[in-house]
Amino acid sequence: MHSEFDLIRRFFTHPAPGTVLGVGDDAALMRAAPGHELAVSTDMLVGGQHFFLDTDPEKLGHKALAVNLSDMAAMGARPRWALLALALPEPDEAWLSAFARGFMALAAEFHVDLVGGDTTRGPLSLCVTVLGEVPEGKALRRDGAREGDDVWVSGSVGDAALALAHLKRQAVLEPADAAWCLSRLDAPTPRVALGVALRGIAHAAIDVSDGLAADLGHILERSKVGAIVELSRLPRSAVLERLADRKLATTCMLAGGDDYELLFTAPAGVRQVIEDLGREQGLRVTRIGRVTAGAGLTVLGEDGAPMVLERTGFDHFR
Ligand code: ADP
Ligand code: MG
């Protein structure tokens, strides 16, 4: 059996080129670039609650960091540093090694240094904190949407929720389709480059973690505006498009979480700029509606009539 210090040294000590002092001292030392603000976000994942206890640890490592990087993307911040607090029932080396592999691979891809954390015995749970940088005053906040803005979303929505429905046997998918949806659920891609590029262009942004309707609702509430979104415009994967159960498809797109796409508003004058950005980045960006005066979200169904957004739509995922 290895000591806690051994485990930290073996699995969580890596070069930290963007850091003054990383893992190993009483605290890490970092220096923010001049003229920048620090964006800080933390997320707690409890085993059995937020993920199945038998989840593939490599995928879990990826996802634990990915959801935090997605928060940075939604702020228009560039992620730089991460901290990882872990509680483990026992020091399972195979588990830790796979978890660290998933976590560190994504960290390397985004040039994020793991600068510290805590490792303790306890029911499996993890807490990741990410720090990022954004030029002063340029963060994409939830409270900046204005009447007349377009509402945009990146990528496609509903795939992760469809994967969850598949796991719960509420949807029947071909194996290849299921694999695609599961990859969206297990290995979301944080839209960091898009978030950074939207500084000074978007008025407000959020990442889709709870579901498009709920997350857009957060922007509307914070910005004290309303919005109209057209269901027929929502970007969907081929798998969702050919799903026979259209009610489930709609629920996945509007109420399904875990997509980690960026949902943002921007003035009509920058439509072309945003289209060009999407093309440059090879990432679909879709205009799905507009911001209005008033409050609350109105979704127009396929027939053009306002839909009743039932709370029951969310029950699929409970
Ligand atoms: P302390 O008792 O001072 O909190 P620890 O023994 O908890 O120190 O941690 C020693 C060093 O290892 C610290 O730099 C801490 O940030 C780091 N560390 C501990 N656990 C992790 C982890 N899971 N991932 C990254 N760094 C960690
Ligand atoms: Mg400690």
Tab-separated table of C-alpha atoms and ligand atoms in Angstrom:
chain	number	residue	atom	x	y	z
A	1	MET	CA	0.000	0.000	0.000
A	2	HIS	CA	1.321	3.395	-0.941
A	3	SER	CA	1.191	6.498	1.179
A	4	GLU	CA	-0.884	9.479	0.210
A	5	PHE	CA	2.304	11.331	-0.693
A	6	ASP	CA	3.422	8.532	-2.991
A	7	LEU	CA	0.083	8.586	-4.780
A	8	ILE	CA	0.179	12.351	-5.206
A	9	ARG	CA	3.716	12.160	-6.523
A	10	ARG	CA	2.949	9.338	-8.918
A	11	PHE	CA	-0.350	10.439	-10.335
A	12	PHE	CA	-0.794	14.140	-9.777
A	13	THR	CA	2.635	15.693	-10.076
A	14	HIS	CA	3.326	16.886	-13.598
A	15	PRO	CA	5.342	19.730	-15.056
A	16	ALA	CA	3.484	23.021	-14.630
A	17	PRO	CA	5.129	25.373	-17.113
A	18	GLY	CA	2.576	28.188	-16.620
A	19	THR	CA	2.937	28.216	-12.839
A	20	VAL	CA	5.411	29.809	-10.438
A	21	LEU	CA	5.166	26.931	-7.921
A	22	GLY	CA	2.965	23.856	-8.397
A	23	VAL	CA	2.186	20.675	-6.435
A	24	GLY	CA	4.319	19.947	-3.387
A	25	ASP	CA	4.302	23.002	-1.154
A	26	ASP	CA	1.685	24.353	1.243
A	27	ALA	CA	0.136	26.395	-1.520
A	28	ALA	CA	0.650	26.935	-5.219
A	29	LEU	CA	1.852	30.249	-6.616
A	30	MET	CA	0.465	31.623	-9.855
A	31	ARG	CA	0.858	34.912	-11.664
A	32	ALA	CA	-2.029	36.309	-13.709
A	33	ALA	CA	-1.122	38.162	-16.899
A	34	PRO	CA	-1.166	41.962	-16.476
A	35	GLY	CA	-4.518	43.556	-17.327
A	36	HIS	CA	-6.434	40.354	-16.709
A	37	GLU	CA	-9.042	39.246	-14.205
A	38	LEU	CA	-9.096	35.792	-12.674
A	39	ALA	CA	-12.146	33.637	-13.387
A	40	VAL	CA	-12.608	30.904	-10.771
A	41	SER	CA	-15.106	28.080	-10.746
A	42	THR	CA	-15.533	24.871	-8.789
A	43	ASP	CA	-17.696	21.776	-9.261
A	44	MET	CA	-18.322	18.891	-6.941
A	45	LEU	CA	-19.106	15.398	-8.242
A	46	VAL	CA	-20.369	12.869	-5.729
A	47	GLY	CA	-20.176	9.172	-6.609
A	48	GLY	CA	-23.583	7.525	-6.827
A	49	GLN	CA	-25.171	10.955	-7.102
A	50	HIS	CA	-23.567	12.672	-10.089
A	51	PHE	CA	-21.962	9.619	-11.658
A	52	PHE	CA	-22.296	5.855	-11.360
A	53	LEU	CA	-19.747	4.364	-8.974
A	54	ASP	CA	-18.578	1.967	-11.697
A	55	THR	CA	-18.003	4.747	-14.274
A	56	ASP	CA	-14.847	4.197	-16.318
A	57	PRO	CA	-12.321	6.253	-14.288
A	58	GLU	CA	-10.516	7.560	-17.379
A	59	LYS	CA	-13.761	9.008	-18.732
A	60	LEU	CA	-14.592	10.380	-15.299
A	61	GLY	CA	-11.216	12.139	-15.165
A	62	HIS	CA	-11.928	13.725	-18.519
A	63	LYS	CA	-15.433	14.780	-17.623
A	64	ALA	CA	-14.560	16.178	-14.192
A	65	LEU	CA	-12.156	18.615	-15.823
A	66	ALA	CA	-14.219	19.166	-18.988
A	67	VAL	CA	-17.246	20.515	-17.131
A	68	ASN	CA	-15.037	23.023	-15.349
A	69	LEU	CA	-13.296	24.088	-18.558
A	70	SER	CA	-16.763	24.579	-20.007
A	71	ASP	CA	-17.503	27.087	-17.239
A	72	MET	CA	-14.369	28.996	-18.255
A	73	ALA	CA	-15.507	28.912	-21.895
A	74	ALA	CA	-18.887	30.315	-20.884
A	75	MET	CA	-17.104	33.254	-19.213
A	76	GLY	CA	-14.864	33.913	-22.210
A	77	ALA	CA	-11.934	33.009	-19.948
A	78	ARG	CA	-8.879	31.034	-20.939
A	79	PRO	CA	-8.375	28.225	-18.389
A	80	ARG	CA	-4.850	28.130	-16.924
A	81	TRP	CA	-4.820	26.232	-13.618
A	82	ALA	CA	-6.765	23.464	-11.892
A	83	LEU	CA	-6.987	22.023	-8.389
A	84	LEU	CA	-8.302	18.562	-7.658
A	85	ALA	CA	-9.730	17.396	-4.327
A	86	LEU	CA	-10.396	13.669	-4.184
A	87	ALA	CA	-12.002	11.408	-1.601
A	88	LEU	CA	-11.447	7.690	-2.253
A	89	PRO	CA	-12.684	4.693	-0.253
A	90	GLU	CA	-9.264	3.089	-0.723
A	91	PRO	CA	-6.091	3.950	-2.648
A	92	ASP	CA	-6.951	1.913	-5.743
A	93	GLU	CA	-3.935	2.363	-8.004
A	94	ALA	CA	-5.550	1.114	-11.199
A	95	TRP	CA	-8.467	3.471	-10.650
A	96	LEU	CA	-6.234	6.450	-9.811
A	97	SER	CA	-3.944	5.840	-12.727
A	98	ALA	CA	-6.842	5.709	-15.213
A	99	PHE	CA	-8.527	8.726	-13.636
A	100	ALA	CA	-5.306	10.739	-13.781
A	101	ARG	CA	-4.778	9.697	-17.425
A	102	GLY	CA	-8.193	11.066	-18.445
A	103	PHE	CA	-7.789	14.220	-16.394
A	104	MET	CA	-4.216	15.005	-17.443
A	105	ALA	CA	-4.798	14.318	-21.153
A	106	LEU	CA	-7.484	16.998	-21.279
A	107	ALA	CA	-5.395	19.329	-19.110
A	108	ALA	CA	-2.482	18.977	-21.542
A	109	GLU	CA	-4.746	19.628	-24.526
A	110	PHE	CA	-5.866	22.935	-23.007
A	111	HIS	CA	-2.485	23.867	-21.473
A	112	VAL	CA	-3.957	23.770	-17.983
A	113	ASP	CA	-1.538	23.114	-15.083
A	114	LEU	CA	-2.702	20.963	-12.177
A	115	VAL	CA	-1.294	23.049	-9.319
A	116	GLY	CA	-2.682	21.390	-6.214
A	117	GLY	CA	-5.495	19.639	-4.466
A	118	ASP	CA	-6.223	17.312	-1.619
A	119	THR	CA	-6.397	13.534	-1.349
A	120	THR	CA	-8.294	11.872	1.444
A	121	ARG	CA	-10.074	8.666	2.359
A	122	GLY	CA	-13.863	8.717	2.145
A	123	PRO	CA	-16.849	7.929	-0.064
A	124	LEU	CA	-15.826	8.483	-3.695
A	125	SER	CA	-16.222	12.131	-4.603
A	126	LEU	CA	-14.236	14.746	-6.449
A	127	CYS	CA	-14.089	18.462	-6.547
A	128	VAL	CA	-12.318	20.308	-9.326
A	129	THR	CA	-11.512	23.998	-9.211
A	130	VAL	CA	-10.380	25.806	-12.317
A	131	LEU	CA	-8.812	29.248	-12.606
A	132	GLY	CA	-8.691	31.135	-15.856
A	133	GLU	CA	-7.816	34.549	-17.204
A	134	VAL	CA	-9.911	37.069	-19.037
A	135	PRO	CA	-8.913	40.613	-20.041
A	136	GLU	CA	-10.328	43.173	-17.606
A	137	GLY	CA	-14.011	43.885	-18.203
A	138	LYS	CA	-14.266	41.389	-21.083
A	139	ALA	CA	-15.870	38.424	-19.310
A	140	LEU	CA	-19.049	37.015	-20.856
A	141	ARG	CA	-21.603	37.267	-18.098
A	142	ARG	CA	-25.154	36.028	-17.765
A	143	ASP	CA	-26.564	39.497	-17.178
A	144	GLY	CA	-25.611	41.187	-20.452
A	145	ALA	CA	-28.400	40.095	-22.836
A	146	ARG	CA	-30.355	42.946	-24.439
A	147	GLU	CA	-33.676	43.191	-26.220
A	148	GLY	CA	-33.155	42.586	-29.930
A	149	ASP	CA	-30.143	40.270	-29.465
A	150	ASP	CA	-30.047	37.018	-31.390
A	151	VAL	CA	-29.872	33.813	-29.347
A	152	TRP	CA	-27.213	31.367	-30.539
A	153	VAL	CA	-26.037	27.915	-29.584
A	154	SER	CA	-22.919	26.000	-30.621
A	155	GLY	CA	-22.743	22.384	-31.799
A	156	SER	CA	-25.910	20.365	-31.307
A	157	VAL	CA	-28.144	19.851	-28.299
A	158	GLY	CA	-29.855	16.806	-26.814
A	159	ASP	CA	-27.325	14.082	-27.602
A	160	ALA	CA	-26.103	13.632	-24.027
A	161	ALA	CA	-29.672	13.454	-22.732
A	162	LEU	CA	-30.511	10.885	-25.401
A	163	ALA	CA	-27.545	8.815	-24.219
A	164	LEU	CA	-28.917	8.967	-20.687
A	165	ALA	CA	-32.373	7.921	-21.941
A	166	HIS	CA	-30.666	5.042	-23.743
A	167	LEU	CA	-28.889	3.962	-20.543
A	168	LYS	CA	-32.215	4.051	-18.708
A	169	ARG	CA	-33.810	2.026	-21.537
A	170	GLN	CA	-36.222	4.839	-22.369
A	171	ALA	CA	-34.890	4.979	-25.915
A	172	VAL	CA	-33.859	2.257	-28.318
A	173	LEU	CA	-30.824	3.190	-30.407
A	174	GLU	CA	-28.726	1.388	-33.001
A	175	PRO	CA	-25.327	0.501	-31.494
A	176	ALA	CA	-23.452	3.074	-33.588
A	177	ASP	CA	-25.963	5.796	-32.686
A	178	ALA	CA	-25.781	4.869	-29.013
A	179	ALA	CA	-21.972	5.014	-29.143
A	180	TRP	CA	-22.068	8.495	-30.636
A	181	CYS	CA	-24.501	9.797	-28.017
A	182	LEU	CA	-22.548	8.161	-25.193
A	183	SER	CA	-19.380	9.866	-26.381
A	184	ARG	CA	-21.198	13.184	-26.079
A	185	LEU	CA	-22.273	12.302	-22.544
A	186	ASP	CA	-18.936	10.888	-21.371
A	187	ALA	CA	-16.507	13.148	-23.166
A	188	PRO	CA	-17.951	16.608	-23.707
A	189	THR	CA	-15.757	19.068	-25.589
A	190	PRO	CA	-15.408	22.361	-23.723
A	191	ARG	CA	-15.902	25.189	-26.234
A	192	VAL	CA	-13.000	27.254	-24.950
A	193	ALA	CA	-11.832	28.680	-28.294
A	194	LEU	CA	-15.344	29.840	-29.102
A	195	GLY	CA	-15.805	31.459	-25.691
A	196	VAL	CA	-12.518	33.320	-26.022
A	197	ALA	CA	-13.372	34.466	-29.555
A	198	LEU	CA	-16.773	35.752	-28.417
A	199	ARG	CA	-15.214	38.335	-26.059
A	200	GLY	CA	-16.402	41.748	-27.147
A	201	ILE	CA	-18.924	40.143	-29.539
A	202	ALA	CA	-21.465	38.272	-27.397
A	203	HIS	CA	-23.496	40.197	-24.830
A	204	ALA	CA	-24.169	37.197	-22.548
A	205	ALA	CA	-23.222	33.529	-22.398
A	206	ILE	CA	-23.776	30.333	-20.421
A	207	ASP	CA	-22.881	26.698	-21.012
A	208	VAL	CA	-25.664	24.167	-21.461
A	209	SER	CA	-25.346	21.932	-18.423
A	210	ASP	CA	-28.917	21.720	-17.100
A	211	GLY	CA	-30.787	21.936	-20.396
A	212	LEU	CA	-31.234	24.621	-23.013
A	213	ALA	CA	-34.518	26.000	-21.675
A	214	ALA	CA	-33.313	26.118	-18.070
A	215	ASP	CA	-29.929	27.597	-18.928
A	216	LEU	CA	-31.363	30.218	-21.268
A	217	GLY	CA	-33.771	30.969	-18.414
A	218	HIS	CA	-30.762	31.863	-16.227
A	219	ILE	CA	-29.570	34.421	-18.797
A	220	LEU	CA	-33.074	35.896	-19.134
A	221	GLU	CA	-33.543	36.188	-15.408
A	222	ARG	CA	-30.153	37.779	-14.794
A	223	SER	CA	-30.556	40.110	-17.772
A	224	LYS	CA	-34.209	40.969	-16.999
A	225	VAL	CA	-35.387	40.185	-20.532
A	226	GLY	CA	-37.453	37.512	-22.309
A	227	ALA	CA	-36.774	35.396	-25.400
A	228	ILE	CA	-38.468	33.524	-28.218
A	229	VAL	CA	-36.815	30.333	-29.473
A	230	GLU	CA	-37.980	28.254	-32.445
A	231	LEU	CA	-37.877	24.500	-31.897
A	232	SER	CA	-37.360	23.855	-35.617
A	233	ARG	CA	-34.114	25.838	-35.517
A	234	LEU	CA	-32.463	23.866	-32.722
A	235	PRO	CA	-29.304	22.208	-34.061
A	236	ARG	CA	-29.553	18.438	-33.742
A	237	SER	CA	-27.388	15.477	-34.608
A	238	ALA	CA	-28.426	13.004	-37.282
A	239	VAL	CA	-29.176	10.549	-34.465
A	240	LEU	CA	-31.685	12.891	-32.835
A	241	GLU	CA	-33.100	13.830	-36.227
A	242	ARG	CA	-34.018	10.249	-37.046
A	243	LEU	CA	-35.255	9.294	-33.569
A	244	ALA	CA	-38.804	7.981	-34.046
A	245	ASP	CA	-39.994	9.176	-30.627
A	246	ARG	CA	-40.339	12.902	-31.428
A	247	LYS	CA	-41.612	13.753	-27.980
A	248	LEU	CA	-38.433	12.341	-26.473
A	249	ALA	CA	-36.339	14.144	-29.097
A	250	THR	CA	-37.941	17.468	-28.145
A	251	THR	CA	-37.459	16.813	-24.443
A	252	CYS	CA	-33.791	15.960	-24.998
A	253	MET	CA	-33.168	19.128	-26.998
A	254	LEU	CA	-35.008	21.533	-24.706
A	255	ALA	CA	-34.616	19.970	-21.279
A	256	GLY	CA	-31.644	17.609	-21.562
A	257	GLY	CA	-28.468	18.700	-19.833
A	258	ASP	CA	-24.829	17.700	-20.112
A	259	ASP	CA	-24.241	18.964	-23.665
A	260	TYR	CA	-21.731	21.632	-22.571
A	261	GLU	CA	-22.381	23.701	-25.662
A	262	LEU	CA	-22.263	27.493	-25.461
A	263	LEU	CA	-25.556	29.359	-25.442
A	264	PHE	CA	-25.074	33.078	-26.056
A	265	THR	CA	-26.752	36.270	-27.172
A	266	ALA	CA	-25.308	38.868	-29.518
A	267	PRO	CA	-26.584	41.895	-31.431
A	268	ALA	CA	-27.883	41.312	-34.965
A	269	GLY	CA	-25.041	43.447	-36.342
A	270	VAL	CA	-22.464	40.714	-35.653
A	271	ARG	CA	-24.291	37.797	-37.294
A	272	GLN	CA	-21.749	37.519	-40.071
A	273	VAL	CA	-18.835	37.769	-37.624
A	274	ILE	CA	-20.252	34.850	-35.638
A	275	GLU	CA	-20.926	32.759	-38.757
A	276	ASP	CA	-17.314	33.360	-39.825
A	277	LEU	CA	-16.042	32.401	-36.362
A	278	GLY	CA	-17.924	29.120	-36.499
A	279	ARG	CA	-16.514	28.367	-39.945
A	280	GLU	CA	-12.957	29.175	-38.814
A	281	GLN	CA	-13.299	26.896	-35.812
A	282	GLY	CA	-15.103	24.104	-37.645
A	283	LEU	CA	-17.904	24.376	-35.096
A	284	ARG	CA	-21.555	24.737	-35.995
A	285	VAL	CA	-23.134	27.902	-34.585
A	286	THR	CA	-26.877	28.292	-34.962
A	287	ARG	CA	-29.202	31.223	-34.457
A	288	ILE	CA	-32.206	29.795	-32.607
A	289	GLY	CA	-34.219	32.840	-31.583
A	290	ARG	CA	-34.136	36.360	-30.226
A	291	VAL	CA	-34.200	38.295	-27.000
A	292	THR	CA	-37.365	40.290	-26.294
A	293	ALA	CA	-38.605	42.749	-23.709
A	294	GLY	CA	-40.475	41.251	-20.787
A	295	ALA	CA	-39.599	38.037	-19.035
A	296	GLY	CA	-39.479	34.288	-19.582
A	297	LEU	CA	-38.877	31.972	-22.490
A	298	THR	CA	-41.395	31.244	-25.229
A	299	VAL	CA	-40.647	28.236	-27.420
A	300	LEU	CA	-42.456	28.031	-30.747
A	301	GLY	CA	-43.158	24.405	-31.700
A	302	GLU	CA	-42.787	22.828	-35.153
A	303	ASP	CA	-46.249	24.208	-35.992
A	304	GLY	CA	-45.199	27.747	-35.048
A	305	ALA	CA	-47.480	27.886	-31.983
A	306	PRO	CA	-46.098	28.511	-28.483
A	307	MET	CA	-45.416	25.279	-26.630
A	308	VAL	CA	-46.330	24.589	-23.048
A	309	LEU	CA	-43.030	23.813	-21.373
A	310	GLU	CA	-44.075	21.207	-18.877
A	311	ARG	CA	-42.031	20.617	-15.838
A	312	THR	CA	-42.697	16.923	-16.514
A	313	GLY	CA	-40.319	17.164	-19.447
A	314	PHE	CA	-37.505	17.163	-16.932
A	315	ASP	CA	-38.747	14.021	-15.204
A	316	HIS	CA	-37.272	11.876	-17.945
A	317	PHE	CA	-33.900	12.559	-16.450
A	318	ARG	CA	-34.565	12.165	-12.756
B	1	ADP	P1	-1.250	19.906	3.157
B	1	ADP	O1	-1.273	18.965	4.303
B	1	ADP	O2	-0.287	21.061	3.316
B	1	ADP	O3	-2.603	20.292	2.690
B	1	ADP	P2	-1.147	17.750	1.337
B	1	ADP	O4	-0.381	16.605	1.873
B	1	ADP	O5	-2.619	17.701	1.405
B	1	ADP	O6	-0.583	19.076	1.971
B	1	ADP	O7	-0.719	17.933	-0.176
B	1	ADP	C1	0.634	18.013	-0.567
B	1	ADP	C2	0.730	18.653	-1.907
B	1	ADP	O8	0.072	17.849	-2.878
B	1	ADP	C3	0.051	20.022	-1.992
B	1	ADP	O9	0.817	20.805	-2.882
B	1	ADP	C4	-1.295	19.714	-2.571
B	1	ADP	O10	-1.811	20.826	-3.268
B	1	ADP	C5	-0.955	18.563	-3.506
B	1	ADP	N1	-2.061	17.613	-3.749
B	1	ADP	C6	-2.686	16.806	-2.856
B	1	ADP	N2	-3.620	16.046	-3.449
B	1	ADP	C7	-3.608	16.382	-4.748
B	1	ADP	C8	-4.351	15.961	-5.879
B	1	ADP	N3	-5.308	15.046	-5.812
B	1	ADP	N4	-4.071	16.555	-7.071
B	1	ADP	C9	-3.127	17.499	-7.147
B	1	ADP	N5	-2.377	17.929	-6.143
B	1	ADP	C10	-2.615	17.382	-4.944
B	2	MG	MG	-4.164	18.823	2.214
